[in-house]
PDB file of C-alpha atoms in Angstrom:
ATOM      1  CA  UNK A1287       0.000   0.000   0.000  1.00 76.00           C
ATOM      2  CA  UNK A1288       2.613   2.441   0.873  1.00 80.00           C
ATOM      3  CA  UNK A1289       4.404   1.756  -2.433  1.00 80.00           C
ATOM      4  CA  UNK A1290       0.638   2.965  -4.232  1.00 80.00           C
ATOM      5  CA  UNK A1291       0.378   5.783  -1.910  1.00 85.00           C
ATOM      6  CA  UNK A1292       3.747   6.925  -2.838  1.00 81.00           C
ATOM      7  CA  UNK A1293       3.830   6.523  -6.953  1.00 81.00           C
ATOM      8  CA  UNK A1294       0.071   8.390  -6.459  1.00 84.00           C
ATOM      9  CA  UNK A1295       2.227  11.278  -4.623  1.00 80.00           C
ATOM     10  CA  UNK A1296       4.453  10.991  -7.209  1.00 81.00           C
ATOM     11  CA  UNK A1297       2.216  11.003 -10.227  1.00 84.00           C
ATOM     12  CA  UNK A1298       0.529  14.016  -8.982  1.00 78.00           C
ATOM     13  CA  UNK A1299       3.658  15.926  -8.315  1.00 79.00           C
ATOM     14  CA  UNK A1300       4.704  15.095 -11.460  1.00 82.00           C
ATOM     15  CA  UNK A1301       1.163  15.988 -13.545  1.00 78.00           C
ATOM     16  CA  UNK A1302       0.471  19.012 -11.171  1.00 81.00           C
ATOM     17  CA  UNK A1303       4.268  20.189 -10.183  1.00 79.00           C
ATOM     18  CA  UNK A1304       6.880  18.979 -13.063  1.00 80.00           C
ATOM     19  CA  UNK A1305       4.411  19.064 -15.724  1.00 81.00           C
ATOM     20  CA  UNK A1306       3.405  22.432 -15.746  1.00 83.00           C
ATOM     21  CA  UNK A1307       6.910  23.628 -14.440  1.00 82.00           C
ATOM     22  CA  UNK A1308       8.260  22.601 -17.485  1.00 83.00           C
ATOM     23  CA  UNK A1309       5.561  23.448 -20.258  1.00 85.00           C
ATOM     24  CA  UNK A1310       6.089  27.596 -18.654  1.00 85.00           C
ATOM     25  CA  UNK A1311       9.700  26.912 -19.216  1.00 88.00           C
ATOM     26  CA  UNK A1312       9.381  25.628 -22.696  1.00 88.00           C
ATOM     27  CA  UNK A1313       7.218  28.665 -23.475  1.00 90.00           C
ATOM     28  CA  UNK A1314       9.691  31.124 -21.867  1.00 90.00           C
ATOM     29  CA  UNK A1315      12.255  29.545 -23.540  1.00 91.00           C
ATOM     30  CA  UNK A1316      10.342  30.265 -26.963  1.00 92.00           C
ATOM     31  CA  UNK A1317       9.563  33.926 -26.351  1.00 92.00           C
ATOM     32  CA  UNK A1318      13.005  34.609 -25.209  1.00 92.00           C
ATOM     33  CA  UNK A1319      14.425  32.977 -28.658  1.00 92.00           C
ATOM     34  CA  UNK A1320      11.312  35.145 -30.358  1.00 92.00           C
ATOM     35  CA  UNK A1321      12.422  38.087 -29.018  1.00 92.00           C
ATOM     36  CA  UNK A1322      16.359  37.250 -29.732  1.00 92.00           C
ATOM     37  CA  UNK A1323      15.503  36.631 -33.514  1.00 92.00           C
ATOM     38  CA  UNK A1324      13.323  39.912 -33.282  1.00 92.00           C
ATOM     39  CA  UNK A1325      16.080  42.190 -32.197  1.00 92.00           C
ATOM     40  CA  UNK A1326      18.212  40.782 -34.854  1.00 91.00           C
ATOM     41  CA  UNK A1327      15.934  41.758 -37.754  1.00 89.00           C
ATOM     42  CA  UNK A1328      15.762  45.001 -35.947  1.00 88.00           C
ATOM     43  CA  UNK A1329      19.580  45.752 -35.386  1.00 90.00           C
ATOM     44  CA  UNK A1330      19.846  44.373 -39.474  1.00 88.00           C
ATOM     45  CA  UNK A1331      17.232  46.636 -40.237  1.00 84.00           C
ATOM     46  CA  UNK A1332      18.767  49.911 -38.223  1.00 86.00           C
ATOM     47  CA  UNK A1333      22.265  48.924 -40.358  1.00 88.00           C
ATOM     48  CA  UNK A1334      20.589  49.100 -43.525  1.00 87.00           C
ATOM     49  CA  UNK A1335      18.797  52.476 -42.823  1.00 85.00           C
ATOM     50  CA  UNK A1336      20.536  54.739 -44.953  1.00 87.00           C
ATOM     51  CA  UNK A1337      20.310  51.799 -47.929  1.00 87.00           C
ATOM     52  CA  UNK A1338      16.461  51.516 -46.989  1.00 83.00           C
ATOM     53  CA  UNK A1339      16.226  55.047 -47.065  1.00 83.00           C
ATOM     54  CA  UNK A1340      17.978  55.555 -50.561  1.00 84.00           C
ATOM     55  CA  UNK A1341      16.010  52.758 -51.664  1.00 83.00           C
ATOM     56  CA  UNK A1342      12.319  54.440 -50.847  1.00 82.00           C
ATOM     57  CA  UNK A1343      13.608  57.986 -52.293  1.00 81.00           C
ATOM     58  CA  UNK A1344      14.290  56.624 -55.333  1.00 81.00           C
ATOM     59  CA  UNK A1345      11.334  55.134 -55.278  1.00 78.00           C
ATOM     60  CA  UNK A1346       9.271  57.852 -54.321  1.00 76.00           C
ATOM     61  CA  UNK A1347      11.366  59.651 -56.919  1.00 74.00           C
ATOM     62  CA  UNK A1348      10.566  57.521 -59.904  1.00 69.00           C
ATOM     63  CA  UNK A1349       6.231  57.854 -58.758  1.00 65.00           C
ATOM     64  CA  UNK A1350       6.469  61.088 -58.911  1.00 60.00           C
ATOM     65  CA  UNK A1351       8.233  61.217 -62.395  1.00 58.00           C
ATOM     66  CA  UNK A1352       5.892  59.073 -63.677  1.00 59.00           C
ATOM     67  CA  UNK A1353       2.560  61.049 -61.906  1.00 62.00           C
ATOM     68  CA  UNK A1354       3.897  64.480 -63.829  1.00 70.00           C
ATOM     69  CA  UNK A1355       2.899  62.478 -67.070  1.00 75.00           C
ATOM     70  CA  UNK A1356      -0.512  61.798 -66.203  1.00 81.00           C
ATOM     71  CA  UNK A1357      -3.556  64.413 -67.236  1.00 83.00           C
ATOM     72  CA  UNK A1358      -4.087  66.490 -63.966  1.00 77.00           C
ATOM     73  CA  UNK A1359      -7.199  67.967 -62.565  1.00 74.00           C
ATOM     74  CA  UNK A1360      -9.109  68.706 -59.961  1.00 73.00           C
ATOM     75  CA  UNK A1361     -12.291  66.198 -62.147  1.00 80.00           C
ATOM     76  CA  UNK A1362     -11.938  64.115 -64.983  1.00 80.00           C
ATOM     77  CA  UNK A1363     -13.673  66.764 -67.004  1.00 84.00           C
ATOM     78  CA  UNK A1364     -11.128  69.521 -66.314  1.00 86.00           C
ATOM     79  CA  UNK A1365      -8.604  66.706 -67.313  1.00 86.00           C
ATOM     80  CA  UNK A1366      -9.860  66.256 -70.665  1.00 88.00           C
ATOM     81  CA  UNK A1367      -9.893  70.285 -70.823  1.00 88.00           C
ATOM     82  CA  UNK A1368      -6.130  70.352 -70.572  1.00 88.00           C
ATOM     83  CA  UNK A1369      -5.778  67.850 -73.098  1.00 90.00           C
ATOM     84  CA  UNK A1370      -7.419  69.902 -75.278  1.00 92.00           C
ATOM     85  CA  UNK A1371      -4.944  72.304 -74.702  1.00 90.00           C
ATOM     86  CA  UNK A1372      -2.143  70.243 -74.882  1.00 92.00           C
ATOM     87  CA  UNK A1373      -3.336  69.122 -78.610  1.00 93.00           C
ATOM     88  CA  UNK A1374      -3.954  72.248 -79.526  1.00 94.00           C
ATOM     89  CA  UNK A1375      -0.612  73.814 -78.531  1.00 94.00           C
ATOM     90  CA  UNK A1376       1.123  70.382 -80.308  1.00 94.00           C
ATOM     91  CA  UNK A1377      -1.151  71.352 -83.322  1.00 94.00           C
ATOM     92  CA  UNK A1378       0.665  74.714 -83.514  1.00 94.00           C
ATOM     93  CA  UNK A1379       4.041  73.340 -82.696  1.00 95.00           C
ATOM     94  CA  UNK A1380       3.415  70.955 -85.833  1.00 94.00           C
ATOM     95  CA  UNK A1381       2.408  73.665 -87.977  1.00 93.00           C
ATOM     96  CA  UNK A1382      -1.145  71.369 -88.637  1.00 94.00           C
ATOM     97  CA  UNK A1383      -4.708  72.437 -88.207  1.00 93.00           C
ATOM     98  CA  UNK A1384      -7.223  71.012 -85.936  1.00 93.00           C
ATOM     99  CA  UNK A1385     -10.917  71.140 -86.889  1.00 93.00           C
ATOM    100  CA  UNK A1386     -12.121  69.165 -84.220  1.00 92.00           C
ATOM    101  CA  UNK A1387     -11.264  67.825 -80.687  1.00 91.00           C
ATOM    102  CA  UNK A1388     -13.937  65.865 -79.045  1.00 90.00           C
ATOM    103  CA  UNK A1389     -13.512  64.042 -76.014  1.00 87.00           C
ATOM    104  CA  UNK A1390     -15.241  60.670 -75.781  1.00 81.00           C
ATOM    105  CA  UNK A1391     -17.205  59.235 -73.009  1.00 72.00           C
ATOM    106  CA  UNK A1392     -16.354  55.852 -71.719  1.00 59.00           C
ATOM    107  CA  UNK A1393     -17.381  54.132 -69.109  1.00 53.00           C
ATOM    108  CA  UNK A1394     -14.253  52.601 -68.598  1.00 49.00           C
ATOM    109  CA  UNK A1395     -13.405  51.118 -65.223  1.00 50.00           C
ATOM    110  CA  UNK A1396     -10.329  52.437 -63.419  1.00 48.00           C
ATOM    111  CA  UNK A1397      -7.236  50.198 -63.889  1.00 50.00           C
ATOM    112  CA  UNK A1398      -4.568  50.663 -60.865  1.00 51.00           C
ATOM    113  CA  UNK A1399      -6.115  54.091 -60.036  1.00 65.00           C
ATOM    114  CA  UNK A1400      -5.893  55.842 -63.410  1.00 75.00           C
ATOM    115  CA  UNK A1401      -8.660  56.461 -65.904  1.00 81.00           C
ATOM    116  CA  UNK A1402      -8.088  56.743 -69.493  1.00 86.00           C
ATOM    117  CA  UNK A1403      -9.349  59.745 -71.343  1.00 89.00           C
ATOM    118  CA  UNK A1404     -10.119  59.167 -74.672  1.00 91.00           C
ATOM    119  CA  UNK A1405     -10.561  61.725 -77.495  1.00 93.00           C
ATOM    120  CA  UNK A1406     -11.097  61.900 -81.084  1.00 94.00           C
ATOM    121  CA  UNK A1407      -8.930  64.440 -83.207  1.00 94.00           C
ATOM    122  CA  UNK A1408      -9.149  65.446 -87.025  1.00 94.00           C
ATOM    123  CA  UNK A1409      -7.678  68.224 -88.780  1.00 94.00           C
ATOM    124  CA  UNK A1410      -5.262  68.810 -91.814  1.00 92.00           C
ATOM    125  CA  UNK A1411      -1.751  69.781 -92.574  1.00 90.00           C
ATOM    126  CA  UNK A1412       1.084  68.499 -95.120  1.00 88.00           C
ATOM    127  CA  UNK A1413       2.681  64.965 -94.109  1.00 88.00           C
ATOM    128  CA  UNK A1414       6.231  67.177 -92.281  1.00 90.00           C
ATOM    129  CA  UNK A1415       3.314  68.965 -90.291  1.00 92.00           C
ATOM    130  CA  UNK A1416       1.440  64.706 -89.284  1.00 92.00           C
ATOM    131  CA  UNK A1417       4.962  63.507 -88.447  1.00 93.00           C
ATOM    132  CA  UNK A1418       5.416  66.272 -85.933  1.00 94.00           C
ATOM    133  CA  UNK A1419       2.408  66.229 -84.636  1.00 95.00           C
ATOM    134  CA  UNK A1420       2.809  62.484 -83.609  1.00 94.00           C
ATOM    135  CA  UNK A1421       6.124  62.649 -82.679  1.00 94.00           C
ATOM    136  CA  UNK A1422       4.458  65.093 -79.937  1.00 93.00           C
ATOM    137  CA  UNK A1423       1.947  62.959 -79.108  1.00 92.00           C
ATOM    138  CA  UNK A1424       4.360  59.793 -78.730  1.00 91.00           C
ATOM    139  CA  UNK A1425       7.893  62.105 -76.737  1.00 90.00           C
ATOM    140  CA  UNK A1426       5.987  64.860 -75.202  1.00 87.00           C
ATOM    141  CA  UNK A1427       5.184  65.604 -71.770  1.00 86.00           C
ATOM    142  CA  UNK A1428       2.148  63.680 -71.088  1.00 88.00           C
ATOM    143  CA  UNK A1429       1.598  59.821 -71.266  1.00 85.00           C
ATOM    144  CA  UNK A1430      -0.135  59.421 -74.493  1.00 90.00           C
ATOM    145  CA  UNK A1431      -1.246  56.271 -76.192  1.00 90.00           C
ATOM    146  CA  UNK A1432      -2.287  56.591 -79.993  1.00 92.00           C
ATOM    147  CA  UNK A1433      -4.923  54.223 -80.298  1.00 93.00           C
ATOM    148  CA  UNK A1434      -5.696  54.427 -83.948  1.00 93.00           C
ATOM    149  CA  UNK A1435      -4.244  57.167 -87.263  1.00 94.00           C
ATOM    150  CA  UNK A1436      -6.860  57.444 -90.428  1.00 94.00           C
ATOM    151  CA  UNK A1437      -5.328  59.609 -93.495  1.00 91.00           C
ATOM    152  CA  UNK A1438      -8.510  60.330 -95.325  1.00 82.00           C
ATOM    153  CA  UNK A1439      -7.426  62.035 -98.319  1.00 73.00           C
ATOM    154  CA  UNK A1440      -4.702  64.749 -99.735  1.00 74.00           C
ATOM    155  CA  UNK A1441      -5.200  67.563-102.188  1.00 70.00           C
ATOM    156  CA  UNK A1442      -2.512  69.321-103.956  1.00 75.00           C
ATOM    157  CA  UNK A1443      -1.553  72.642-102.454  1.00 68.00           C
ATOM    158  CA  UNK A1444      -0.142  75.614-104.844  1.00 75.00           C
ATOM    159  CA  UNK A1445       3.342  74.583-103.461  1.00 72.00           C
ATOM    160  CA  UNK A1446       3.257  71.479-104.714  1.00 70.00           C
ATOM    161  CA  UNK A1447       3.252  70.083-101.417  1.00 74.00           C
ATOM    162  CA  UNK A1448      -0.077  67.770-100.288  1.00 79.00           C
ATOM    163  CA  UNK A1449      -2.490  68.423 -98.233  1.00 87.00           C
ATOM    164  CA  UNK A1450      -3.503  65.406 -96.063  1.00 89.00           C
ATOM    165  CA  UNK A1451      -7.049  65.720 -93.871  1.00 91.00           C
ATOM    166  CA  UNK A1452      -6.137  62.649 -90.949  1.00 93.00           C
ATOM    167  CA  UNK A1453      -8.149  61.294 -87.814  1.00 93.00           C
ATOM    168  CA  UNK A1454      -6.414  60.143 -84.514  1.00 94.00           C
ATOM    169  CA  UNK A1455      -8.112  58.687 -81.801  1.00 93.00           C
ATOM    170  CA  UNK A1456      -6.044  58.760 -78.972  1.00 93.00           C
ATOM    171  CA  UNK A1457      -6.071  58.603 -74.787  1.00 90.00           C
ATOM    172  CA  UNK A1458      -4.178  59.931 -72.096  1.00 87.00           C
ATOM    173  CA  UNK A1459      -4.387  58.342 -68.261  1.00 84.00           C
ATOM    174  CA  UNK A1460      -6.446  60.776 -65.555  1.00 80.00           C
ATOM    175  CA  UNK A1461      -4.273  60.846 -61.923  1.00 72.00           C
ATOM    176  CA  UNK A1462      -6.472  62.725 -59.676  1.00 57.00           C
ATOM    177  CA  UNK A1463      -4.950  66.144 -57.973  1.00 48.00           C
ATOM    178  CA  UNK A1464      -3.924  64.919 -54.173  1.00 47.00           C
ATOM    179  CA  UNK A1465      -5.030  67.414 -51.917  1.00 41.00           C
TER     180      UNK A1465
END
């Protein structure tokens, strides 16, 4: 009996003493190696702050490069306005006429925050003039895409040069103003 009594003492001590003794050492043993491999990542990541820091200013430097050649505006509307203007003043720079600039409306969805704004532009001018006026479009300072180029027709101009009456349908990409 006493040899029961005493491997029941010792069961218990060992279920309700060791046991439990041991499992809070185990898990103090854990967060302390937790915490060790924590405060390494932080003392690599304090070493490689001025590399981390380059790192996100050239980041932030390349967004906002790429941001200036978005259509700006406080609406989409007012975006399409100064794309107007930009045509125009490339229409000018070309030495080509524009008869008409119309903006079309799409119900495009958004694609990673930008919306496309889409327009339609004829007018006329000799083929030096066209060239120009897409080599604009395609190197100047706003992201456009060129979508689709019609020549319609040419007529002979007293120069000799000819007179070509074109289409473009183009869009540019709509970043909202942060304010």
């Amino acid at each position: 009996m006493l040899a029961g009594t005493a491997l029941t003492l010792l069961t218990l001590v060992t279920v309700f003493g060791v046991l439990p003794l041991a499992s809070h050492w185990a898990e103090r043993a854990a967060a302390i190696a937790a915490t060790a491999e924590q405060r390494a990542r932080l003392r690599s990541l304090v070493a490689d702050e001025a590399r981390i820091g380059a790192a996100l200013a050239s980041l932030r430097d390349g967004r906002n490069a790429r941001s200036g050649r978005l259509l700006t505006g406080a609406t989409r509307a007012l975006a399409a306005s100064d794309l107007q203007l930009l045509l125009r003043r490339y229409a000018d720079q070309s030495r080509v006429v524009i008869d008409r600039v119309d903006v079309v409306s799409e119900s495009a969805t958004a694609q990673a925050g930008l919306a496309p704004v889409p327009v339609r532009v004829s007018g006329s001018g000799d083929v030096s003039g066209l060239v120009d006026l897409l080599f604009y479009l395609q190197h100047g300072e706003k992201l456009l895409v060129i979508d689709e180029v019609r020549v319609t027709g040419s007529t002979p101009r007293n120069d000799g040069m000819q007179l070509l009456t074109w289409s473009l349908r183009l869009h540019g990409y709509y970043g909202a103003v942060s304010s």
